[in-house]
Coordinates of C-alpha atoms in Angstrom, one line a residue:
Chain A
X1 CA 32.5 -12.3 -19.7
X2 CA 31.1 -8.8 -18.8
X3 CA 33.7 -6.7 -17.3
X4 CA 32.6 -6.0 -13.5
X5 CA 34.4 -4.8 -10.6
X6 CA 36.4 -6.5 -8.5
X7 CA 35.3 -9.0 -6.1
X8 CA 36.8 -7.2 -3.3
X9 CA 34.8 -4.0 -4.7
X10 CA 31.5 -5.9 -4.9
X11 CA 32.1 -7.8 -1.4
X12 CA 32.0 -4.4 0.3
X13 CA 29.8 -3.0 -1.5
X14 CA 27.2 -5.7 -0.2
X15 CA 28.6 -5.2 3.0
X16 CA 27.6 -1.8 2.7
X17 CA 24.1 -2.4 1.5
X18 CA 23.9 -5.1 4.3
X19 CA 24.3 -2.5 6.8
X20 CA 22.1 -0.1 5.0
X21 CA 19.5 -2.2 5.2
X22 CA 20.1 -3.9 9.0
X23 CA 22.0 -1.0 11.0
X24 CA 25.0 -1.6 13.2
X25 CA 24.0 -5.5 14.3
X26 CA 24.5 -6.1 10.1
X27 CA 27.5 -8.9 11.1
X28 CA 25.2 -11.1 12.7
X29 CA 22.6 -11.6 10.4
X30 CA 22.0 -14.4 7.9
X31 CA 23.1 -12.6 5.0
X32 CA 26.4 -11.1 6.1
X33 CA 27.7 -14.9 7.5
X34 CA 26.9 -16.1 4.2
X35 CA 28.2 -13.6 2.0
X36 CA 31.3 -13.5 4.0
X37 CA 31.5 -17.2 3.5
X38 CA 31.3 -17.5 -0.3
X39 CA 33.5 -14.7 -0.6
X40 CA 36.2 -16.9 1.7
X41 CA 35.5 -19.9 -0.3
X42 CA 35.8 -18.3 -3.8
X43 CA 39.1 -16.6 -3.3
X44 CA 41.5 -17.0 -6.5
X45 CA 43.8 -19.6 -4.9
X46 CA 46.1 -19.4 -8.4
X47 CA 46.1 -18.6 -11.9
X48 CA 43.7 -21.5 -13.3
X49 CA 40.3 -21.1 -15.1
X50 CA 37.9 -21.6 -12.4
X51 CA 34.3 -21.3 -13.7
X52 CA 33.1 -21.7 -10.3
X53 CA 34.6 -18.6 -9.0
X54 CA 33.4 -16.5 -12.2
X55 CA 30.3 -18.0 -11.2
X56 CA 30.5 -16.5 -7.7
X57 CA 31.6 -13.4 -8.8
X58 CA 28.9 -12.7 -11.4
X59 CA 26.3 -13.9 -9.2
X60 CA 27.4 -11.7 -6.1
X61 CA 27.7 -8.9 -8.5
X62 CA 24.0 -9.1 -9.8
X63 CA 23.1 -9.3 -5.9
X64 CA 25.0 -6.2 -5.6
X65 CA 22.6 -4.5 -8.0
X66 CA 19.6 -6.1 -6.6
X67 CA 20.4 -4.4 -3.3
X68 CA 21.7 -1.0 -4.3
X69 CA 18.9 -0.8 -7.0
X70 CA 15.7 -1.9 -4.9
X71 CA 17.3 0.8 -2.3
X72 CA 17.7 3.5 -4.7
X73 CA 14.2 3.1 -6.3
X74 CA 12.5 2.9 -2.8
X75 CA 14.5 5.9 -1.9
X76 CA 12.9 7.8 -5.2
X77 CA 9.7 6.2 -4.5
X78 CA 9.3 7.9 -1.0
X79 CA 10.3 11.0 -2.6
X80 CA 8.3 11.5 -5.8
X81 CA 5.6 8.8 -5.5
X82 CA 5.1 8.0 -2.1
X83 CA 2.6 10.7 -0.6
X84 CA -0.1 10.1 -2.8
X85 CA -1.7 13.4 -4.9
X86 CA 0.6 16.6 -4.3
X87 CA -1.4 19.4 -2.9
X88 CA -2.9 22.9 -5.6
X89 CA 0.0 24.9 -4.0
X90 CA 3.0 22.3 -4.9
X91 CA 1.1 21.1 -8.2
X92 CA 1.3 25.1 -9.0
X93 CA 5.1 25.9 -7.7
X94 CA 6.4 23.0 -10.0
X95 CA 5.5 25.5 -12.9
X96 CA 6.3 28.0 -11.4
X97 CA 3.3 29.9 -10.5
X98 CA 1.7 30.2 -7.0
X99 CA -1.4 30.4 -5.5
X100 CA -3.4 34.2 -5.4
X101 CA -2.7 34.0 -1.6
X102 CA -2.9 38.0 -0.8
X103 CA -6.4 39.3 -2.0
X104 CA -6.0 42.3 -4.1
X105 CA -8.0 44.1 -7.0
X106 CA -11.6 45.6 -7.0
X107 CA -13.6 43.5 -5.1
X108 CA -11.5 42.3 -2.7
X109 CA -11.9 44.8 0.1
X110 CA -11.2 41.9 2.7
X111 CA -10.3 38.5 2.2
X112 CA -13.5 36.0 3.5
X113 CA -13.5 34.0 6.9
X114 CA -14.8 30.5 7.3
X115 CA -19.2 30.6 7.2
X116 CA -19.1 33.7 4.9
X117 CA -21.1 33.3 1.7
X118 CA -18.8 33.6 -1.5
X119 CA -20.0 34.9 -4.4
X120 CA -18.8 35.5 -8.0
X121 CA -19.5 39.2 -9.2
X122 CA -19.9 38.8 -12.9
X123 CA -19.3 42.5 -13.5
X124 CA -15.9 42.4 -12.2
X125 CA -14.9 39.0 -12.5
X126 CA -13.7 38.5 -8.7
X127 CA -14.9 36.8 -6.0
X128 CA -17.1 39.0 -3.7
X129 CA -18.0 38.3 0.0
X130 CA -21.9 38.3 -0.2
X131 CA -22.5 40.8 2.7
X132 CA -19.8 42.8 1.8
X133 CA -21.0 43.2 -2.0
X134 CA -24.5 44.1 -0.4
X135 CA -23.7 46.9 1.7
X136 CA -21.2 48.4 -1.1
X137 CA -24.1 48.6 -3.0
X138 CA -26.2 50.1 -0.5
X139 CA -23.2 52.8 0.0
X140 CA -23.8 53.4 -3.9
X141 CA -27.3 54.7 -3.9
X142 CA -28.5 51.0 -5.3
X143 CA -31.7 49.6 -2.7
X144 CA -31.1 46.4 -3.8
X145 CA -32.3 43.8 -1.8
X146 CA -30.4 40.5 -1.2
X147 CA -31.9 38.5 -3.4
X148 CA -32.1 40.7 -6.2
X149 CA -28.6 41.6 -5.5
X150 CA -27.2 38.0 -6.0
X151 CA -29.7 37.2 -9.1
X152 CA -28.1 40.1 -10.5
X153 CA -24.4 39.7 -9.7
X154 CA -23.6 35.9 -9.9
X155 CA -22.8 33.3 -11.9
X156 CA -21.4 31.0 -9.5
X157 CA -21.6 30.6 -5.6
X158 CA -19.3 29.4 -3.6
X159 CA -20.0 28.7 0.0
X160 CA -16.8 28.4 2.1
X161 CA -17.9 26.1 5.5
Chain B
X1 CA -32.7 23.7 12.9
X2 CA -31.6 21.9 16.0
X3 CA -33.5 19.0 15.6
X4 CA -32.2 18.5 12.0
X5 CA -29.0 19.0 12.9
X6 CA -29.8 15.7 15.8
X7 CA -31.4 13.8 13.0
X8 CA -28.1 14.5 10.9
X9 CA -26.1 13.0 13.8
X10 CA -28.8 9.6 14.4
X11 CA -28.0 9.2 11.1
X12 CA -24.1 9.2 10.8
X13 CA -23.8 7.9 13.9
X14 CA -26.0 4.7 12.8
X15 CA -24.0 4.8 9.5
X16 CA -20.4 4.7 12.0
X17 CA -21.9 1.9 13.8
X18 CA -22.8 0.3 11.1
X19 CA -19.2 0.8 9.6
X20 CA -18.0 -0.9 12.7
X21 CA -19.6 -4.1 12.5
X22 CA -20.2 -4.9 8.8
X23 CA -17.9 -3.8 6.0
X24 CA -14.8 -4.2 8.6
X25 CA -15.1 -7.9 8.4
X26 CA -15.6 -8.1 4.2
X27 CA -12.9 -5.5 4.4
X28 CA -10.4 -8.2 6.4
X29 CA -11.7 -10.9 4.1
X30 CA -11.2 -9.1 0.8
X31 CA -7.7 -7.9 2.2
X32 CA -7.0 -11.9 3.2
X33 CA -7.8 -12.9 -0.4
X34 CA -6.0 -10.5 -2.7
X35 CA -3.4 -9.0 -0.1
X36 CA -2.4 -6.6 -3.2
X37 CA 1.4 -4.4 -3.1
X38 CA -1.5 -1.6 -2.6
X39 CA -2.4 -2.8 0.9
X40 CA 0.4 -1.9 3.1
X41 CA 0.5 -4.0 6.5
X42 CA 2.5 -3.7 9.2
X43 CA 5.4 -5.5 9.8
X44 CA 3.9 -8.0 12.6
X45 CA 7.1 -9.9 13.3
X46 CA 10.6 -8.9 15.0
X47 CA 13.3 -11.9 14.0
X48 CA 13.8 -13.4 10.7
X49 CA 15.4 -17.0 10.5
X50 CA 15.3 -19.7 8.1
X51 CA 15.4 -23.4 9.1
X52 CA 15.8 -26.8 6.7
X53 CA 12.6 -28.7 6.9
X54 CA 11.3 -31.8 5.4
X55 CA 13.3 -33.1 2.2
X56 CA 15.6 -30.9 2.8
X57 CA 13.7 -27.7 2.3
X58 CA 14.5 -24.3 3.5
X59 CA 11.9 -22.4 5.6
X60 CA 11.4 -18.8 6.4
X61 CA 10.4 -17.8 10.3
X62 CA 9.1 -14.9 11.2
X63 CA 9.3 -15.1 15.1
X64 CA 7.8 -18.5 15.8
X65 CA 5.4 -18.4 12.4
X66 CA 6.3 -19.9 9.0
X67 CA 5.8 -18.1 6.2
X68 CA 3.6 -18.8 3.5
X69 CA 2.6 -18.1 0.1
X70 CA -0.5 -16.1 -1.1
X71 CA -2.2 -18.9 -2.1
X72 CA -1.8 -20.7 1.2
X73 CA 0.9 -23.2 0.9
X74 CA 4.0 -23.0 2.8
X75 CA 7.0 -21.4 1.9
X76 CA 10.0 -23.3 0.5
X77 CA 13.1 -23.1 -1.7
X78 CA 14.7 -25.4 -2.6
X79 CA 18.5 -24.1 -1.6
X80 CA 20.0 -21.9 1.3
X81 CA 20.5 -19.3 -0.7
X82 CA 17.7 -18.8 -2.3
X83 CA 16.1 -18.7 1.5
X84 CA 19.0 -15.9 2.5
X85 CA 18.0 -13.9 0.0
X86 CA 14.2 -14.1 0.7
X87 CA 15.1 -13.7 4.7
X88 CA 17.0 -10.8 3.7
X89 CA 14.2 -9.2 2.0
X90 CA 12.0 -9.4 5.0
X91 CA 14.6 -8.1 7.6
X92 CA 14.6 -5.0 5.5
X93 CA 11.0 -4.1 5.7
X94 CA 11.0 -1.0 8.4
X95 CA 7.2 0.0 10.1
X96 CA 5.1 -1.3 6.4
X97 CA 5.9 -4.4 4.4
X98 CA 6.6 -3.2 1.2
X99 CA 5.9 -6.1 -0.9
X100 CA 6.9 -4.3 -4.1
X101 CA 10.8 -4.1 -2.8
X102 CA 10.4 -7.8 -2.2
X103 CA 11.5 -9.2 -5.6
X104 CA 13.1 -12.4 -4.9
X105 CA 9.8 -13.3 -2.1
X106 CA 7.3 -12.2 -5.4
X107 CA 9.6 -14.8 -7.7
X108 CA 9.5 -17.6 -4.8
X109 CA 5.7 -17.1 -4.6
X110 CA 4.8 -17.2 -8.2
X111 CA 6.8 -20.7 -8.8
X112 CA 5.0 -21.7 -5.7
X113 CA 1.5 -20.9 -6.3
X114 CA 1.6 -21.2 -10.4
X115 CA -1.4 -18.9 -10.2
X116 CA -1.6 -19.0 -14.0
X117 CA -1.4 -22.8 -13.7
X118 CA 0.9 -22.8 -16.9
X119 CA 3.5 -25.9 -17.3
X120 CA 6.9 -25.5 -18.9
X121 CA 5.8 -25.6 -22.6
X122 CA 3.6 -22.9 -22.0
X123 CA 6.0 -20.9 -20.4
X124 CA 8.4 -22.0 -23.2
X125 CA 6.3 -20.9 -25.4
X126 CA 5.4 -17.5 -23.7
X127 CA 9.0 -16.6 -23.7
X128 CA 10.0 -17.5 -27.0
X129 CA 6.9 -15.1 -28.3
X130 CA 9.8 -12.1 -27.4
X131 CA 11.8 -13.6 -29.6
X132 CA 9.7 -12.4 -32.8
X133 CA 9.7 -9.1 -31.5
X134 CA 13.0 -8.9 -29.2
X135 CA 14.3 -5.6 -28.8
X136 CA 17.8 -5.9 -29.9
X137 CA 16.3 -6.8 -33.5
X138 CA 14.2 -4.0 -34.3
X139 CA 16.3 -1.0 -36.0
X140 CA 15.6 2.3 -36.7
X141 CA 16.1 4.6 -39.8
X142 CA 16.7 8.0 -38.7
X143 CA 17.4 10.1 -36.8
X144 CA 21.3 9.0 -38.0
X145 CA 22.9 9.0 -34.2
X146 CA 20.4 6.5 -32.9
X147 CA 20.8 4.1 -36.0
X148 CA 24.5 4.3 -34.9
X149 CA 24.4 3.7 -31.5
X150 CA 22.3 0.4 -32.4
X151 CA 24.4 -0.8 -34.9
X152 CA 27.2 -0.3 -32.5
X153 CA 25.7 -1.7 -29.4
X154 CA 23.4 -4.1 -30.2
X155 CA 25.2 -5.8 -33.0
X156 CA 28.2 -6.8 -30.4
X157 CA 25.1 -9.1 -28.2
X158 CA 23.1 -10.3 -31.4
X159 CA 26.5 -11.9 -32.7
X160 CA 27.8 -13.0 -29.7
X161 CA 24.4 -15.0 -28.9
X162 CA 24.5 -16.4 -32.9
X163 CA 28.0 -17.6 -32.0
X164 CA 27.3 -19.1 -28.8
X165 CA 24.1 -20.9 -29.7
X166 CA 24.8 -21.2 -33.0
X167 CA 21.9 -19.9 -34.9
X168 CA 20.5 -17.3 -36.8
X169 CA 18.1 -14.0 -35.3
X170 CA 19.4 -11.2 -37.6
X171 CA 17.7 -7.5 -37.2
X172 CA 15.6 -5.6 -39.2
X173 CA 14.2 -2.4 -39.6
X174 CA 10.8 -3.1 -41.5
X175 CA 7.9 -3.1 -39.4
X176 CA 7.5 -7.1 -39.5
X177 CA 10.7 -7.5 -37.7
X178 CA 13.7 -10.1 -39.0
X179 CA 12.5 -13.5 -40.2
X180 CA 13.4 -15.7 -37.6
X181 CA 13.8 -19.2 -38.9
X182 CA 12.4 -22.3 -37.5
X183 CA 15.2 -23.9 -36.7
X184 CA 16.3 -20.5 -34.0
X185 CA 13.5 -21.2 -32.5
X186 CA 13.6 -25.0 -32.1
X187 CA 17.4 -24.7 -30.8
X188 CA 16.1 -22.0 -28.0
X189 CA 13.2 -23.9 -27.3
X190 CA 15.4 -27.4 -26.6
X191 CA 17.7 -24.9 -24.5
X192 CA 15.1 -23.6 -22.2
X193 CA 13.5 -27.2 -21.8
X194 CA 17.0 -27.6 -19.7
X195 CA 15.9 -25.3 -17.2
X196 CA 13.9 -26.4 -14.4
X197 CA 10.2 -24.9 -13.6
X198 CA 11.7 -22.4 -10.9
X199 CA 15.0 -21.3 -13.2
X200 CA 12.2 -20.9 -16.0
X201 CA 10.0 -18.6 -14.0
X202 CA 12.6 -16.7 -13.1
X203 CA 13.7 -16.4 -17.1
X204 CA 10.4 -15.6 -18.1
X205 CA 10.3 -12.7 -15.8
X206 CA 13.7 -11.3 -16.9
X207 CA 12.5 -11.6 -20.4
X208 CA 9.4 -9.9 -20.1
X209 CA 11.4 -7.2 -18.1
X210 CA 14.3 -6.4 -20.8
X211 CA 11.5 -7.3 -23.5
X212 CA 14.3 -9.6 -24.9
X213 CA 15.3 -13.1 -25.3
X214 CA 18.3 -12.1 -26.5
X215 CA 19.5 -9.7 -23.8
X216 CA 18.0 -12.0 -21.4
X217 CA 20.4 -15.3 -22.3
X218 CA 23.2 -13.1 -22.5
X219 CA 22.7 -12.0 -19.1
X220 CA 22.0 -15.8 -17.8
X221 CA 24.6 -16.9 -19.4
X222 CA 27.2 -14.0 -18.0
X223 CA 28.3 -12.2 -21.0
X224 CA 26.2 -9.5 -20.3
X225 CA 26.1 -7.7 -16.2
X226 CA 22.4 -6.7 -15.1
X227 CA 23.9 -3.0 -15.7
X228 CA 24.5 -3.5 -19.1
X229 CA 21.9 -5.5 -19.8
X230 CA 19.3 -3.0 -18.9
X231 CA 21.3 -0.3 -20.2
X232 CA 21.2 -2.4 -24.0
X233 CA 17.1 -2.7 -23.2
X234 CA 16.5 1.2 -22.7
X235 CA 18.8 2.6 -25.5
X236 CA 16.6 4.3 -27.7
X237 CA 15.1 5.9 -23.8
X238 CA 18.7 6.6 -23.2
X239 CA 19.8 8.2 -26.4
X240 CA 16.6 10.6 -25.6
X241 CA 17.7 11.3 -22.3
X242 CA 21.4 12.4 -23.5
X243 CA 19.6 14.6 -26.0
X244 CA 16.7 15.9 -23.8
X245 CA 18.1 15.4 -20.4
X246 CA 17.6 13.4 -17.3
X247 CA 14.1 13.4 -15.5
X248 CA 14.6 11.9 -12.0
X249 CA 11.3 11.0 -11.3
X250 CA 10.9 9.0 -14.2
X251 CA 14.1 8.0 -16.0
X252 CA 15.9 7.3 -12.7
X253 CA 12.8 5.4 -11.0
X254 CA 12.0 3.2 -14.2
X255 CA 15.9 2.3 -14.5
X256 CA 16.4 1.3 -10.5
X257 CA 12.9 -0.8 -10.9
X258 CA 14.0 -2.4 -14.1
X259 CA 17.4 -3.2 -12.7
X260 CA 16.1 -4.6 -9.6
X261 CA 13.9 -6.5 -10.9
X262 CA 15.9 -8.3 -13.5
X263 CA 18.7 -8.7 -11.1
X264 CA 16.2 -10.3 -8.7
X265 CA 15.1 -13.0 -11.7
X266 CA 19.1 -13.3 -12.9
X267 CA 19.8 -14.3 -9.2
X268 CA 16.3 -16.6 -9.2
X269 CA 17.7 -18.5 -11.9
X270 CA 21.4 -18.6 -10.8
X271 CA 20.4 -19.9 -7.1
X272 CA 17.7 -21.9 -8.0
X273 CA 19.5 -23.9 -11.2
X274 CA 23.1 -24.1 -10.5
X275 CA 23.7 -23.4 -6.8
X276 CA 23.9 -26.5 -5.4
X277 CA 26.4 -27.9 -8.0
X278 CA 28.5 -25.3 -7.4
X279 CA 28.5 -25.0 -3.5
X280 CA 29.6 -29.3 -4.2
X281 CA 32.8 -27.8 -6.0
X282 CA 33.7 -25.3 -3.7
X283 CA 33.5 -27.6 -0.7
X284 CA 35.8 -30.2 -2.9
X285 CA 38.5 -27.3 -2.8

């Protein structure tokens, strides 16, 4: 016979799971009335070998566990598995790193708005606002026109809607 | 420009209206078919009760409507219990049914529905298959504190069950496993042909949880708590965890699953095999 707790233990610990799972009306559901009964029935009336009662006891013990255990897994559940795919910024914080949030470097005169046309300058590896890298390079001398400008400059566009 | 951007919306809003009429009603059908764990439906009752029906029967009501199985029949059980339990279960759903808490329901519906139509040699058989690879038997070499920890923990189980039923398992570190002699397996198999089609589904699913026959009737039988038990099945995990530390997210969620779930098939087989003896002997007293 495995060694478990007492039947008093496991009685209120049911109890407690009872109410856990029902709130503050627990004593008048199904569950509670019949626990409360076999627990009445099965008390050790004296010191004879009652297989019943060891029965009862590890039965209500395993219920214990099947209560306490679905509970605890639903609580991880809801914490770690429950709202779906984590977003870039939380995937990134659980290593410890974070998300460029504050532009900075050459380049990055002014961090884009929504509709602006993103661009990757090749030169400087950054990402370059498309108007802005055009009138730069109008302020340099260079007559480049647009086109020319982003056939020279890119690899990759990016448009931010 | 304009005019595009009208076509663009002619377009989506045929495809919406389209949307509305259609796929909605395959949608309901497909969900009516195979309503999976996946699909989360609300919960579409207030009061849970149980009543005895015909031959004695238990029922589950939610409000006025009786439950019933996936596969259409109504739901019964055979003790009242059994049908506590299951009424339990649904009482504790909050806004969304999660049928994946629902253990004891998923046991109730798989003896009801048989959806692998399998009789009880089958499933005999099925469960007897762990016993050529059951956990508890296969050994490691190195690394030296894991070979001990087996040796100490496991042996204890293996010799108890050889005691109790009288028979000879053994363990085994080659890769074939222990050679388990025909006349272990006939013994087991003339043991589990006691057991009734419900206590057997209910086994099955506890061995195919621990992955072991012999942690399995050590549990049934109550040498072993559901605690230990699962504890025995995840040593080598466990051993790794006191070495390498604890993740919650996985070690903690795969240990409260395990443990519900074989708690939930140890109580299926208790309440649905021996309960009604025993409740005659406690109203005797």
């Amino acid at each position: 016979m495995a060694a478990l707790s007492s039947p008093l233990r496991v009685c209120r610990g049911i109890l407690k799971e009872l109410r856990a799972i029902q709130g503050p009306s627990y004593k008048q559901s199904l569950a509670y009335n019949y626990v409360m009964d076999q627990f009445r029935k099965n008390k050790v009336t004296g010191e004879r070998y009652c297989r019943a009662q060891q029965e009862a006891h590890h039965a209500s013990h395993t219920y214990l566990c099947l209560l306490s255990s679905t509970r605890n897994h639903l609580a991880l559940h809801n914490l770690y598995h429950g709202k779906g795919e984590r977003s870039p910024e939380e995937v990134a914080n659980l290593v410890g790193l974070r998300l460029p949030t504050q532009p900075g470097g050459k380049g990055w005169e002014k961090a884009w708005q929504t509709g602006d046309c993103v661009i990757m300058d090749c030169f400087e590896g950054t990402p370059v606002v498309l108007s802005q890298l055009c009138s730069r390079r109008k302020g340099e001398g260079h007559d480049y026109d647009l086109i020319g400008s982003v056939f020279e400059a890119t690899v990759k566009i990016q448009v931010m809607i | 420009m304009f005019r595009s951007l009208v076509r663009l919306q002619s377009q989506f809003g045929n495809a919406l209206f389209l949307s509305k009429v259609c796929p909605r009603s395959q949608q309901s059908r497909f969900a009516l078919k195979y309503s999976t764990a996946a699909a989360e439906r609300k919960r579409f009752y207030q009061d849970v009760s149980i009543s005895q029906g015909e031959g004695g029967l238990y029922e589950i009501n939610l409000d006025r409507r009786k439950l019933k199985t996936p596969g259409g029949k109504l739901f019964t059980v055979p003790n009242e219990a059994l049908a506590i339990a299951v009424a339990t279960e649904w009482d504790a759903q909050r806004e969304t049914l999660k049928f994946y808490t629902m253990h004891m329901t998923t046991l109730c519906n798989t003896a009801l529905d048989n959806p692998t139509e399998r009789n009880k040699d089958q499933m005999i058989n099925a469960a007897l298959k762990f016993l050529e690879t059951d956990t508890v038997c296969y050994r490691v070499d190195e690394p030296h504190g894991l070979v001990e920890l087996q040796k100490n923990e496991w042996d204890p189980v293996l010799h108890w069950i050889e005691n109790r039923y009288n028979v000879t398992i053994g363990s085994s570190s080659s890769i074939l496993g222990p050679e388990i002699p025909e006349a272990t397996r006939d013994t087991f198999r003339q043991h589990l042909n006691s057991y009734n089609f419900w206590s057997l589904t209910g086994l099955e699913y506890v061995i195919t949880q621990l992955k072991s026959v012999v942690l399995s009737l050590g549990m049934i039988d109550r040498h072993l708590s559901v605690e230990q038990a699962v504890l025995l099945s995840r040593l080598e995990e466990e051993y790794q965890i006191r070495r390498w530390g604890n993740v919650e997210w996985a070690h903690d969620y795969d240990m409260y699953e395990l443990r519900a779930r074989t708690a939930a098939g140890a109580l299926f087989v208790h309440l649905s095999s021996e309960s009604s003896t025993v409740k005659r002997k406690l109203l005797q007293d």
